[in-house]
Coordinates of C-alpha atoms in Angstrom, one line a residue:
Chain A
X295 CA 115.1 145.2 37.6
X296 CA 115.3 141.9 36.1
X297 CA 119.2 141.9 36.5
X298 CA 118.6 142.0 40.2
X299 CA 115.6 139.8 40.2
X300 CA 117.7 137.0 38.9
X301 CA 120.9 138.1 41.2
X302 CA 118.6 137.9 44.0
X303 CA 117.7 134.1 43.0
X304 CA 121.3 133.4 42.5
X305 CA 121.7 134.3 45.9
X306 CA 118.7 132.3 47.2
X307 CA 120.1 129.4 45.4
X308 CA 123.5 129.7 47.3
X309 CA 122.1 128.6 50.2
X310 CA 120.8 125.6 49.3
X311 CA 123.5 123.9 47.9
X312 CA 125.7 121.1 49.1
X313 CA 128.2 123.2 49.7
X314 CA 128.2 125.6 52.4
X315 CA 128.5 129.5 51.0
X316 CA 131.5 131.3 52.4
X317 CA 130.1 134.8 52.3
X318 CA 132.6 137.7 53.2
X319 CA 131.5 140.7 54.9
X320 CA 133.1 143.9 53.2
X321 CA 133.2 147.4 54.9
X322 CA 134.0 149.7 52.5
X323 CA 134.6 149.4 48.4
X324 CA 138.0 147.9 48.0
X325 CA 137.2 145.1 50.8
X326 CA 134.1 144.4 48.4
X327 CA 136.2 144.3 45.1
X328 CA 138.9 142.4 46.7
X329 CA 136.4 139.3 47.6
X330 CA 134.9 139.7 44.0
X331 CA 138.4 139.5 42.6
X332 CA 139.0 136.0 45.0
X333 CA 136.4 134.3 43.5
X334 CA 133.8 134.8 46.3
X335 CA 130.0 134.1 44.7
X336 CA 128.6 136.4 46.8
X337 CA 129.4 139.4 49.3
X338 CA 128.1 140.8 52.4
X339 CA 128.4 144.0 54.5
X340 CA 129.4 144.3 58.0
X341 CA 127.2 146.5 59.8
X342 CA 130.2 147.2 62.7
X343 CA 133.2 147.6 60.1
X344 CA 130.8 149.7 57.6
X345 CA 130.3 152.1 61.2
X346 CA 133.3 152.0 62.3
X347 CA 135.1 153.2 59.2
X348 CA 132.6 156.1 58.7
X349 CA 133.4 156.8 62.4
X350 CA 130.1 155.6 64.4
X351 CA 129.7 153.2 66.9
X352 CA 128.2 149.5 65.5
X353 CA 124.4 149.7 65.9
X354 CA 121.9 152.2 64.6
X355 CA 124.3 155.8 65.4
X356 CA 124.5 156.5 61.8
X357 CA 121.4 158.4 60.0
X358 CA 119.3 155.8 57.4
X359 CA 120.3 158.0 54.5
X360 CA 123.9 157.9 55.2
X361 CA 124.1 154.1 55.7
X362 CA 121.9 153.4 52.4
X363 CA 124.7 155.6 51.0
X364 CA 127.4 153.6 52.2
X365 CA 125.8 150.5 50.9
X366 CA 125.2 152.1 47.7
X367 CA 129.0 152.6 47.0
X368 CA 129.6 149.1 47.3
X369 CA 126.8 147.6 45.5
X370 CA 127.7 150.0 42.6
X371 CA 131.0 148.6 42.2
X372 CA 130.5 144.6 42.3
X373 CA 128.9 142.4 40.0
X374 CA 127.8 139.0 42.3
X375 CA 125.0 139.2 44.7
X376 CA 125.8 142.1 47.6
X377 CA 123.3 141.3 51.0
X378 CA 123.4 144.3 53.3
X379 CA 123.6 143.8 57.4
X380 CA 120.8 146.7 58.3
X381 CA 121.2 146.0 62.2
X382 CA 117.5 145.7 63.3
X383 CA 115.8 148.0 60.8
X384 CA 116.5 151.7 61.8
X385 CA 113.0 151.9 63.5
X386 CA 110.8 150.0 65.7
X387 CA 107.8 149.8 63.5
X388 CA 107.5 147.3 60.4
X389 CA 107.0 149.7 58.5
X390 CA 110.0 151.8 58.9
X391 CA 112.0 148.4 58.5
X392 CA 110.1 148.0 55.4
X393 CA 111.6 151.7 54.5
X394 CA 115.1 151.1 55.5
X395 CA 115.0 147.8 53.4
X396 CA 113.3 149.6 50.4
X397 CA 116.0 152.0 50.2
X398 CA 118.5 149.3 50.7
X399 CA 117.1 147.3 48.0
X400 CA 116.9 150.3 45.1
X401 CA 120.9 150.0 45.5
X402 CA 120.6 146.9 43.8
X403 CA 121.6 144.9 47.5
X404 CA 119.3 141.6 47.0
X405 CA 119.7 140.3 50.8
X406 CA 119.5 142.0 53.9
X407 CA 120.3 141.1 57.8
X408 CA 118.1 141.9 60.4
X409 CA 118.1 141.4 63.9
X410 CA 116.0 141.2 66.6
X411 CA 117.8 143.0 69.7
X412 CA 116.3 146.5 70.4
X413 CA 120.0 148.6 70.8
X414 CA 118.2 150.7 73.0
X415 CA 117.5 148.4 75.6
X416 CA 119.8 145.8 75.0
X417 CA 117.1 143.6 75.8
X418 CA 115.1 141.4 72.6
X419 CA 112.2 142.6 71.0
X420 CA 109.0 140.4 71.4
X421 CA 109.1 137.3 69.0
X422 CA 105.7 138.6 68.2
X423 CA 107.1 141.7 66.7
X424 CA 110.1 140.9 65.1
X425 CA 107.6 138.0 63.0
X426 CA 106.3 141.3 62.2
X427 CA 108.9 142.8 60.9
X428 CA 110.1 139.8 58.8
X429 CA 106.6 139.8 57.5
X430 CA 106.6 143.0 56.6
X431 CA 110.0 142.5 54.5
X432 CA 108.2 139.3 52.4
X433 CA 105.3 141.5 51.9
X434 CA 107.9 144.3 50.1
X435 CA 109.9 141.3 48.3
X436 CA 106.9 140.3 46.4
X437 CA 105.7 144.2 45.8
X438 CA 109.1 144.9 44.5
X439 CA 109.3 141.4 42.4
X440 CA 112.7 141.0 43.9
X441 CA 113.3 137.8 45.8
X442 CA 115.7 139.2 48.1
X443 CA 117.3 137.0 51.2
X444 CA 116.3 138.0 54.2
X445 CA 118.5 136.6 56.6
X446 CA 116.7 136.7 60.3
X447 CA 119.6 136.9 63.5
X448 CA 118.6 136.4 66.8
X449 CA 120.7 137.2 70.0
X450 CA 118.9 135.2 72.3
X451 CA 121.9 132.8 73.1
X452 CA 123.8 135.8 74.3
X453 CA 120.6 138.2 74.6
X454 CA 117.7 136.6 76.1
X455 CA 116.5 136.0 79.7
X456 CA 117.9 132.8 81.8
X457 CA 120.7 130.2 81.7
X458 CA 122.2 129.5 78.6
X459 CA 120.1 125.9 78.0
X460 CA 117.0 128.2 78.7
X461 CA 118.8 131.0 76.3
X462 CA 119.9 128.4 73.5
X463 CA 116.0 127.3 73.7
X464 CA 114.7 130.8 72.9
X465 CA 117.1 131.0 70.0
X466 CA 115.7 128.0 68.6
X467 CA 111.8 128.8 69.1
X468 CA 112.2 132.3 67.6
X469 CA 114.7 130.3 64.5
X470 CA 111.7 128.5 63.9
X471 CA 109.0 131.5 64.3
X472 CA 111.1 133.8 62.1
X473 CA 111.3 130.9 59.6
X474 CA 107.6 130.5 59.6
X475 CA 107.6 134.4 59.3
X476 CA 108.9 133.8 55.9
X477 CA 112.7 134.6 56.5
X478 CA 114.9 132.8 54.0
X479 CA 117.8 132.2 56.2
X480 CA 118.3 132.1 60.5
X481 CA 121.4 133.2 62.3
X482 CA 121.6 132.2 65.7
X483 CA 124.4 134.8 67.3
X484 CA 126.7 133.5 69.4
X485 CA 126.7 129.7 68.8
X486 CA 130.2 128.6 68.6
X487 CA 130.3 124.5 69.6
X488 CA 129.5 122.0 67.1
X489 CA 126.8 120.4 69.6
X490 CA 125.0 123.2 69.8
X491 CA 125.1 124.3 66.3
X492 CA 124.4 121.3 65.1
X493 CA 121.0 121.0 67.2
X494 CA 120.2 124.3 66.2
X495 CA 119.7 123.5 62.4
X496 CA 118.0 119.9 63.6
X497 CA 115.7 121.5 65.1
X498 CA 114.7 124.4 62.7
X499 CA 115.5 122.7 59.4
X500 CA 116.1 125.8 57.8
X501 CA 119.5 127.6 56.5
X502 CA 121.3 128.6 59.0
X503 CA 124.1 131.1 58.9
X504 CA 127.3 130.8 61.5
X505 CA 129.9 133.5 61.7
X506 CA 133.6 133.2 61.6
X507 CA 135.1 133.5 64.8
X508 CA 137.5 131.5 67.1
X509 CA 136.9 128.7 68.0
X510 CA 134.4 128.1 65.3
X511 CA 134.1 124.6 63.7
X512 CA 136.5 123.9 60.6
X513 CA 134.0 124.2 57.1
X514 CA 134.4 120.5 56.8
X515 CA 132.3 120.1 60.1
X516 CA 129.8 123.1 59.5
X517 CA 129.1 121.1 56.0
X518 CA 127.9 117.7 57.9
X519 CA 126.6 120.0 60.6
X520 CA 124.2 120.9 57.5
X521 CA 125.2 124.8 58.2
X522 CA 124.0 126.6 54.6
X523 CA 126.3 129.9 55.6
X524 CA 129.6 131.2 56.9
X525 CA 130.1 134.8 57.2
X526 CA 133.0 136.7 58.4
X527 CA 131.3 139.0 60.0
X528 CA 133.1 142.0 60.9
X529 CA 136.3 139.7 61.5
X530 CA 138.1 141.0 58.3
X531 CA 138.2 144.3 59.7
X532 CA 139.6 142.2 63.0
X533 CA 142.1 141.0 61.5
X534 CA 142.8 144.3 58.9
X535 CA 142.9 146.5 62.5
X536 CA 145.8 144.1 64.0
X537 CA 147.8 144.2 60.9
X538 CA 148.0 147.9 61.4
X539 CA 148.6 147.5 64.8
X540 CA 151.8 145.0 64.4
X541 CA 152.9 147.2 61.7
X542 CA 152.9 150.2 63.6
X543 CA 154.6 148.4 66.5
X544 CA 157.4 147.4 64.4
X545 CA 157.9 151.1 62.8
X546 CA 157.7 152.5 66.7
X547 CA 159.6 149.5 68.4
X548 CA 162.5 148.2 65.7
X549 CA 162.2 151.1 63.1
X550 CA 161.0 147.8 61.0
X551 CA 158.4 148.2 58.0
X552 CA 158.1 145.1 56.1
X553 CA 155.1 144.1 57.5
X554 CA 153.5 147.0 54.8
X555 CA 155.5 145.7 52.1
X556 CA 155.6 142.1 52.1
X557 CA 152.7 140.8 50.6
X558 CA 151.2 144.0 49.6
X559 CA 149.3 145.1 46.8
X560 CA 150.8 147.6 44.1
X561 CA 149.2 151.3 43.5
X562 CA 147.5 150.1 40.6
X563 CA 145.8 147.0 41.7
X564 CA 144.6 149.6 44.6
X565 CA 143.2 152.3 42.3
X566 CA 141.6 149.7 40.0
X567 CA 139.5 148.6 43.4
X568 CA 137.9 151.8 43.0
X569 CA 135.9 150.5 39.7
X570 CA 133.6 147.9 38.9
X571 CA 135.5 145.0 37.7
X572 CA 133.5 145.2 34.4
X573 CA 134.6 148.5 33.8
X574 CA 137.8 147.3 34.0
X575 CA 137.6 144.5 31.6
X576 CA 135.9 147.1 29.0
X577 CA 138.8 149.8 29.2
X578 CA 141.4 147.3 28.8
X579 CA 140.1 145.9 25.6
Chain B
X9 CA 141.1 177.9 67.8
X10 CA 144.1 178.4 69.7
X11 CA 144.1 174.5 70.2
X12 CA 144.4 173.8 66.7
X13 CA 147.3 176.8 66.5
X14 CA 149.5 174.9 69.2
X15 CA 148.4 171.1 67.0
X16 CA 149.9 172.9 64.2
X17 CA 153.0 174.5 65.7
X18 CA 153.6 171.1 67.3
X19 CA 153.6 169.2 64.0
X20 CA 156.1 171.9 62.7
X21 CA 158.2 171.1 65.6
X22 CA 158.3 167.4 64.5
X23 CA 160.0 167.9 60.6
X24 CA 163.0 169.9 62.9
X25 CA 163.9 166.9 65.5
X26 CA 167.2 165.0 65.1
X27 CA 165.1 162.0 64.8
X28 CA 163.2 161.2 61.4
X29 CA 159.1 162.2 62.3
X30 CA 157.8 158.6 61.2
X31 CA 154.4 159.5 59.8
X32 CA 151.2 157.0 58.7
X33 CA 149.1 157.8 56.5
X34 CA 145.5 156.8 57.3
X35 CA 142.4 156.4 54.9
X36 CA 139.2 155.8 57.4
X37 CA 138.7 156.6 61.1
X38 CA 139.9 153.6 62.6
X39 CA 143.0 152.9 60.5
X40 CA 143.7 156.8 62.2
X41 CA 142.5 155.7 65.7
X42 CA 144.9 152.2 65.3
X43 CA 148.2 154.7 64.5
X44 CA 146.7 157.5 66.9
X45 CA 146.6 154.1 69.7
X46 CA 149.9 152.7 68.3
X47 CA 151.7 155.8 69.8
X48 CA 152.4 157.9 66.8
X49 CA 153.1 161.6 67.2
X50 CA 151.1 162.9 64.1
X51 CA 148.6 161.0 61.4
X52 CA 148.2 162.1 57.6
X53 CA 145.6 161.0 55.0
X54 CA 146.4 159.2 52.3
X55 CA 144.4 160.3 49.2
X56 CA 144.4 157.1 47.4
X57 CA 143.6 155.2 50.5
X58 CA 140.8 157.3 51.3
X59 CA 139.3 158.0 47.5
X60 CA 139.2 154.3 46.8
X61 CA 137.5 153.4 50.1
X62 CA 134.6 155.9 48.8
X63 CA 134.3 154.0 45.1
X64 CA 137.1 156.7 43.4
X65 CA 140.8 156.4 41.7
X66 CA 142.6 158.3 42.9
X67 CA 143.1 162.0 42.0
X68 CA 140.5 164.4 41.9
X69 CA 137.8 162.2 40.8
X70 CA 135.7 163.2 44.0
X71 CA 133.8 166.2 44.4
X72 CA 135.7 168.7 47.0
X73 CA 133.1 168.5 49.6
X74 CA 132.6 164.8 49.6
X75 CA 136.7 164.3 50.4
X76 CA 136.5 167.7 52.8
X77 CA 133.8 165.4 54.8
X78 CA 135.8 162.3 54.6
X79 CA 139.3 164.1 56.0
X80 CA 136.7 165.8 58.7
X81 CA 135.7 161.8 59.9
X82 CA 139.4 161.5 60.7
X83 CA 140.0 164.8 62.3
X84 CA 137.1 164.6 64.4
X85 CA 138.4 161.3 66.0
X86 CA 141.9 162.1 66.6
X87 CA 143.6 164.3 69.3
X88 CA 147.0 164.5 67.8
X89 CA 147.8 166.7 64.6
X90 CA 146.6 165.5 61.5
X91 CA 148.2 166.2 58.0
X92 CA 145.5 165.8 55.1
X93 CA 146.5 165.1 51.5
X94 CA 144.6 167.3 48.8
X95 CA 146.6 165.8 46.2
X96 CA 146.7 169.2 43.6
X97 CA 144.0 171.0 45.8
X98 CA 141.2 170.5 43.3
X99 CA 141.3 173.5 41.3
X100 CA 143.6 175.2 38.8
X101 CA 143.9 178.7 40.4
X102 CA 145.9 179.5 43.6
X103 CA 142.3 181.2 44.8
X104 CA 140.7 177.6 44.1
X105 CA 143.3 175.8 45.9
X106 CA 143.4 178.0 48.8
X107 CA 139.5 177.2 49.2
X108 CA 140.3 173.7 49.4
X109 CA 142.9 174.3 52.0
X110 CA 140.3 176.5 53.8
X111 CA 137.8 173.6 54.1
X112 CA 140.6 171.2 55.1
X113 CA 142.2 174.0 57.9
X114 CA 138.1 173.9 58.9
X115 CA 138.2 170.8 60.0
X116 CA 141.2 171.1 62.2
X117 CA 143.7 169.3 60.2
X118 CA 146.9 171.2 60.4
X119 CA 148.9 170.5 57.2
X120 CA 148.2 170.0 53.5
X121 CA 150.2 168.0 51.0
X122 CA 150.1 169.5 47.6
X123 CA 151.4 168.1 44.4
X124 CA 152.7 169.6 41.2
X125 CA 150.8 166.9 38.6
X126 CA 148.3 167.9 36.9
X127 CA 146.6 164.8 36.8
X128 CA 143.9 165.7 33.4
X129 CA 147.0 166.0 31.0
X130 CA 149.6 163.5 32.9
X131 CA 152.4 166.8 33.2
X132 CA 153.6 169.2 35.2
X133 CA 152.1 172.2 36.2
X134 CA 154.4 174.7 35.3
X135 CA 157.0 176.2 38.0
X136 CA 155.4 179.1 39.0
X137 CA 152.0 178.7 39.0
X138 CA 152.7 176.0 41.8
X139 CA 154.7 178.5 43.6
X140 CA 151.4 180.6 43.6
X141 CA 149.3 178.0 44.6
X142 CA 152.2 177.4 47.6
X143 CA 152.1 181.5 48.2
X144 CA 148.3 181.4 48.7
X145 CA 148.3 178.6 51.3
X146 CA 151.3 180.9 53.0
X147 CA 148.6 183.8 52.7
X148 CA 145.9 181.7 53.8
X149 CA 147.9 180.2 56.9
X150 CA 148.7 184.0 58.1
X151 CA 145.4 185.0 57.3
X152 CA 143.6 182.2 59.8
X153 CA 146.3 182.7 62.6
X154 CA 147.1 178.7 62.1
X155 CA 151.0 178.2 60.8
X156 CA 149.7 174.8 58.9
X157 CA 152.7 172.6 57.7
X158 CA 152.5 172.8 53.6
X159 CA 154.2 169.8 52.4
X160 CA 154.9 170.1 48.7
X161 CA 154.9 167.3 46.7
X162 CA 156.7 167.4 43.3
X163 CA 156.6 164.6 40.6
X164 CA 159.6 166.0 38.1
X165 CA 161.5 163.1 39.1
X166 CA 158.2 160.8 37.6
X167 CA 156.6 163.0 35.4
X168 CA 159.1 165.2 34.2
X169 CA 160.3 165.7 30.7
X170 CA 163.9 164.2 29.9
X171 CA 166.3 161.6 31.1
X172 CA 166.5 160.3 34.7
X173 CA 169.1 163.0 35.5
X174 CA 167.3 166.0 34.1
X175 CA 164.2 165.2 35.8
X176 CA 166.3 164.5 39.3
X177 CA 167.9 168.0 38.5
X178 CA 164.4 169.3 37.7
X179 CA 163.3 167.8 41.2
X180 CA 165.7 169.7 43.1
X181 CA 165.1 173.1 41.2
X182 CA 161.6 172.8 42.0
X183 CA 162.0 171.8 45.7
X184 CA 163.8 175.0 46.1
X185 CA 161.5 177.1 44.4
X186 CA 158.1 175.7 46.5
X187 CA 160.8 176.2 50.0
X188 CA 161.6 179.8 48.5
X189 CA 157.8 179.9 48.6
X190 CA 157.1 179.2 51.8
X191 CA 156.8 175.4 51.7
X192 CA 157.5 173.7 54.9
X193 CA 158.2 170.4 54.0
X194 CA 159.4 168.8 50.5
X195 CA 158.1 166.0 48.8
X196 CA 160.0 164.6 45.7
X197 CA 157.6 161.5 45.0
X198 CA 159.9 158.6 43.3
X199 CA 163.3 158.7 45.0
X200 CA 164.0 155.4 46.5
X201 CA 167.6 155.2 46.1
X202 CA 170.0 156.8 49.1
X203 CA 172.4 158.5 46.9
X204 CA 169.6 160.4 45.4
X205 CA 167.8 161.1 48.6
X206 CA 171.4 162.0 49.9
X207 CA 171.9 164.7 47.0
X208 CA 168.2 166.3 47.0
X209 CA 168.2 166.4 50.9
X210 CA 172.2 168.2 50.4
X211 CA 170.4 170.6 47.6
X212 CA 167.6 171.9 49.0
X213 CA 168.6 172.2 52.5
X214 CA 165.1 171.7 53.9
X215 CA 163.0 169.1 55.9
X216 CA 162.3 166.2 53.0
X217 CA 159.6 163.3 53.2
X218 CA 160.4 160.2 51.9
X219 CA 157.6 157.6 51.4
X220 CA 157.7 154.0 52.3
X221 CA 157.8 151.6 49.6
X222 CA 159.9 148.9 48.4
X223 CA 163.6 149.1 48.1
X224 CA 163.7 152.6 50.5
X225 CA 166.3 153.1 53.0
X226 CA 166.6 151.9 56.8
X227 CA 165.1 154.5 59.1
X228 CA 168.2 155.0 60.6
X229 CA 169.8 155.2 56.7
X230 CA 167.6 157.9 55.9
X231 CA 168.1 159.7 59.0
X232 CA 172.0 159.9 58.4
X233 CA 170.7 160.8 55.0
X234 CA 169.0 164.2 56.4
X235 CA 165.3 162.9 55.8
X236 CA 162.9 164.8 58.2
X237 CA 160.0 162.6 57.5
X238 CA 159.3 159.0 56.7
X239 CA 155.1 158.7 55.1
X240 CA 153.5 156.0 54.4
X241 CA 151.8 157.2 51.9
X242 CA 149.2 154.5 50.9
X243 CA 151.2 151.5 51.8
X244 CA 149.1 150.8 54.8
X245 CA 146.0 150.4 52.5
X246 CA 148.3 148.5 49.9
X247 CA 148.9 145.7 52.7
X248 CA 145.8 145.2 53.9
X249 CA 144.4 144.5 50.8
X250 CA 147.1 142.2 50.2
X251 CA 145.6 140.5 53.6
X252 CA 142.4 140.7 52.4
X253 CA 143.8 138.7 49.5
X254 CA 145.9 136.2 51.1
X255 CA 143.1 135.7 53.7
X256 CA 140.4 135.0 50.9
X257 CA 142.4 132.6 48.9
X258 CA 143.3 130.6 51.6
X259 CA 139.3 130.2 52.8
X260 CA 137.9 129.4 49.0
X261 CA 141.4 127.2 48.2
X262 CA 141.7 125.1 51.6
X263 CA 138.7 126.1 53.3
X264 CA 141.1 128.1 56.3
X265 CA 140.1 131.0 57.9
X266 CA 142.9 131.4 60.3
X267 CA 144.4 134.7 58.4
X268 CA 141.2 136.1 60.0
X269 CA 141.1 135.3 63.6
X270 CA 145.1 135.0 64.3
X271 CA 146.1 139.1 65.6
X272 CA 143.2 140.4 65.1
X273 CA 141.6 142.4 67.4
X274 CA 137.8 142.6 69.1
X275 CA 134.6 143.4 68.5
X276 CA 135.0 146.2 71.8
X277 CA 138.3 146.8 70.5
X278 CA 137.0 147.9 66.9
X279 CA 134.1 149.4 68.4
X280 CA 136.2 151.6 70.3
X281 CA 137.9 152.8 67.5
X282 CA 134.8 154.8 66.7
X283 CA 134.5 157.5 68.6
X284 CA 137.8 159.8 69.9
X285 CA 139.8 158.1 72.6
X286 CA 139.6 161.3 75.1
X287 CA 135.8 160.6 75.5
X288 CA 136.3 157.0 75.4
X289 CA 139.3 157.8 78.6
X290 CA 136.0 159.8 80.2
X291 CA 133.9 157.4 79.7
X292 CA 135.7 154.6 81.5
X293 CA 136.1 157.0 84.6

C-alpha cells in the first residue's frame, strides 16, 4: 500500500508543477507500455477507446466488474502513476461511485475521472449531487490512506441548459463547487479557444485539465494559460483507427502496404509490451 | 447455423480466386470493424495482436477461455467471415485441440490457423501428430455441418533442424502432409524471398498464405507466384505501435501533437465501431 500511497503523491505533485503534465490516455496494455517506454511520467485510460476495443459503446454499457478488469490489465503492467477515466461512477448514488472507485483503486490506479453528465438522460446531474459524489470519493481517499487524484469533468459547455456564455458560466460555477468538493483537478469538456480556457482557470484557480483535440492551443500557450494537464483523451485511438483505415485503403486501392511496415515495430518489441517493463529489465540481466 | 455454413463456404471460395484473397489480421473489435468498413472480404485474428492487448506474449500464455471470449468480441461485431488464429490450439492431443476449435467454431468464426511449434520446448511437433491434430479439425468440421477453412501453419523453415535448404525442403514435406490431411490452406511462416515462395507454392500444389512483412513480394508478384492469400499477420498491431511511438516522442521532445489529430478519425466514428455495422445501418433508418 505504501508503494501506491507514494505513486499517488507523485501524481498529485504532477499537477502542480511549472510544467504542464502531458498525460496519455491508453486503451489497452501495449498503448500503456508504449507511453511508459516514451518517457511519459504518468498514464491515463480512455474510457471510449478502453470500450470500444472490448466492443461497447463509450459510456457506462460495459458491466463494473469487467471494466475494473480492464483497468487492472493495464495497471498491472506499468510502473508510473496509472489514473483511470470511470465515466460518471457506474451508479447514481455516492455510494456506488465510492464502489466503482474502490475497486478501481485495489488495482493499484491512484487517479480517477469522473463526470458529471447522467448517460441516461444526456442531461447534467445536479451540482448538488455530483459535490456529493466527489465528496464521497475524498471521504474513501482518506479511509484507504491513498491520496488518489480525483479529476472532476464537467459537460456543461457542451451539456448544460442555454447559450454558450450562459453554458461556459455553468462550467465555471460547478469547476469551482467541485473544487470546494475536494476534487484535485477540474476538466471543463469542450473548451477549445485560448480566451475561454484561459478564463476558466482565472476564475477557478485550480488545476485544470484540457484535452488534445484540434484546434487546441499549442503547449506553449496552455503553460502561460496556467493549464496543469493535457490529456489525449481518446485521440490516440483517433489517430490509431485512421492509420488502419489509410493502410487498408492502400492494400484495397494500389495493392500498396508500406504504410504497415514503415515505421513499425518488430515482433519482439510487440511481445515484450505484454510485460511490465521491470520484468523485462530482471530477465535480461 | 446455416448462416455461418454459407460464411464458411464463402471464405473457402476466396483462397480459389485468380486474384490473391488480401486478408488483415485484427486484434480488438474495432481494428476488425476499421478492415470490415475498409471493404475487405474476410478478417482473421492475429494471436500476438490480440494476447498482448490482454497483458500476454504471445503463445499460449492465456487461458483457452479468456482468448475463446476475446475471438467471440470480434465475431460478434463483424458480418463477414472471420478466420481466428489458435496458434497450436492450446493442448497437446488432437482431442484437446479439437475443443479449442469447437469453442472457436462456437463463436461463428469460420477458419482456424494452426501451427506446428510447440512453443514450451522451441521445436517441432513431430509430423504426424500435427497431421492428427489437422484430421480432428477435418472430423470436427464434418461433424458440426460447418466446412471451416484449416489454415496450417508450419515453422520447419524457422524452427527446423538443419541448414536453410533442409528446413525449406522440410517445409514443403510438411505442407503436403497437413494438405494430405485435409488442410485447406498452407502456411509456411518465414518465406519472404519469391524464388522460395515460387518453389513451395510449385510443390505443394495448394492454396499458400504469405504474411506481410518486410522485404515480401508485390501483390501482383506473389499472385504470378501462385499465392492464394496475402495475411497480415500482426503487422497492423506492429505499426500502430510504431505510431504510438512516433506520436509520443514528438509531444514529450517538441511539445507537437499533430501525429494525433492529422487522419484520425471521430469520436462518432470510433464510437461506431462498437457495435456491428448491420444494426448501426438499422439504426440510422
Amino acid at each position: 500500500m505504501s508503494n501506491q500511497h507514494d505513486r499517488a503523491r507523485q501524481f498529485h505533485e504532477l499537477h502542480h508543477r511549472k510544467r504542464l503534465l502531458v498525460l496519455p490516455n491508453a486503451w489497452d496494455v501495449p498503448s500503456a507500455r508504449v507511453f511508459e517506454d516514451s518517457g511519459f511520467p504518468a498514464v491515463a485510460t480512455s474510457s471510449a477507446g478502453m470500450l470500444v476495443s472490448l466492443g461497447f459503446p463509450d459510456g457506462e454499457s460495459i458491466g463494473r466488474k469487467e471494466f475494473v478488469n480492464a483497468t487492472e490489465r493495464i495497471v498491472r503492467v506499468v510502473s508510473i502513476p496509472v489514473s483511470a477515466d470511470i465515466v460518471a461512477g457506474f451508479g447514481r448514488t455516492p455510494g456506488a461511485v465510492a464502489t466503482t472507485a474502490r475497486g478501481i483503486i485495489a488495482t493499484g490506479a491512484v487517479g480517477v475521472n469522473l463526470e458529471d453528465l447522467d448517460g441516461e438522460s444526456g442531461r447534467l446531474f445536479p451540482i448538488q449531487a455530483q459535490v456529493k459524489k466527489i465528496q464521497a470519493l475524498q471521504t474513501l481517499a482518506e479511509s484507504l490512506g491513498i491520496p488518489f487524484v480525483v479529476n472532476a469533468r464537467t459537460d456543461a459547455f457542451r451539456h448544460g441548459p442555454g447559450g454558450e456564455r450562459a453554458r461556459f458560466q455553468e462550467a465555471i460555477r460547478r469547476g469551482i463547487a467541485y473544487r470546494d468538493a475536494g476534487a484535485d483537478c477540474l476538466y471543463p469538456m469542450g473548451l477549445v479557444d485560448p480566451e475561454s480556457i484561459g478564463e476558466f482557470v482565472r476564475s477557478v484557480e485550480w488545476p485544470t485539465n484540457v484535452m488534445i483535440r484540434p484546434g487546441v492551443p499549442s503547449i506553449r500557450e496552455l503553460e502561460r494559460l496556467g493549464v496543469a494537464r493535457l490529456s489525449f483523451g481518446p485521440s490516440a485511438s483517433y489517430a490509431v483507427m485512421g492509420l488502419l483505415k489509410r493502410a487498408s485503403k492502400a492494400l484495397l486501392q494500389d495493392g500498396n502496404f508500406d504504410a504497415l511496415v514503415d515505421g513499425a515495430i518488430t515482433f519482439d518489441e510487440l511481445n515484450a509490451l505484454a510485460v511490465p517493463k521491470r520484468i523485462r529489465r530482471a530477465r535480461s540481466k
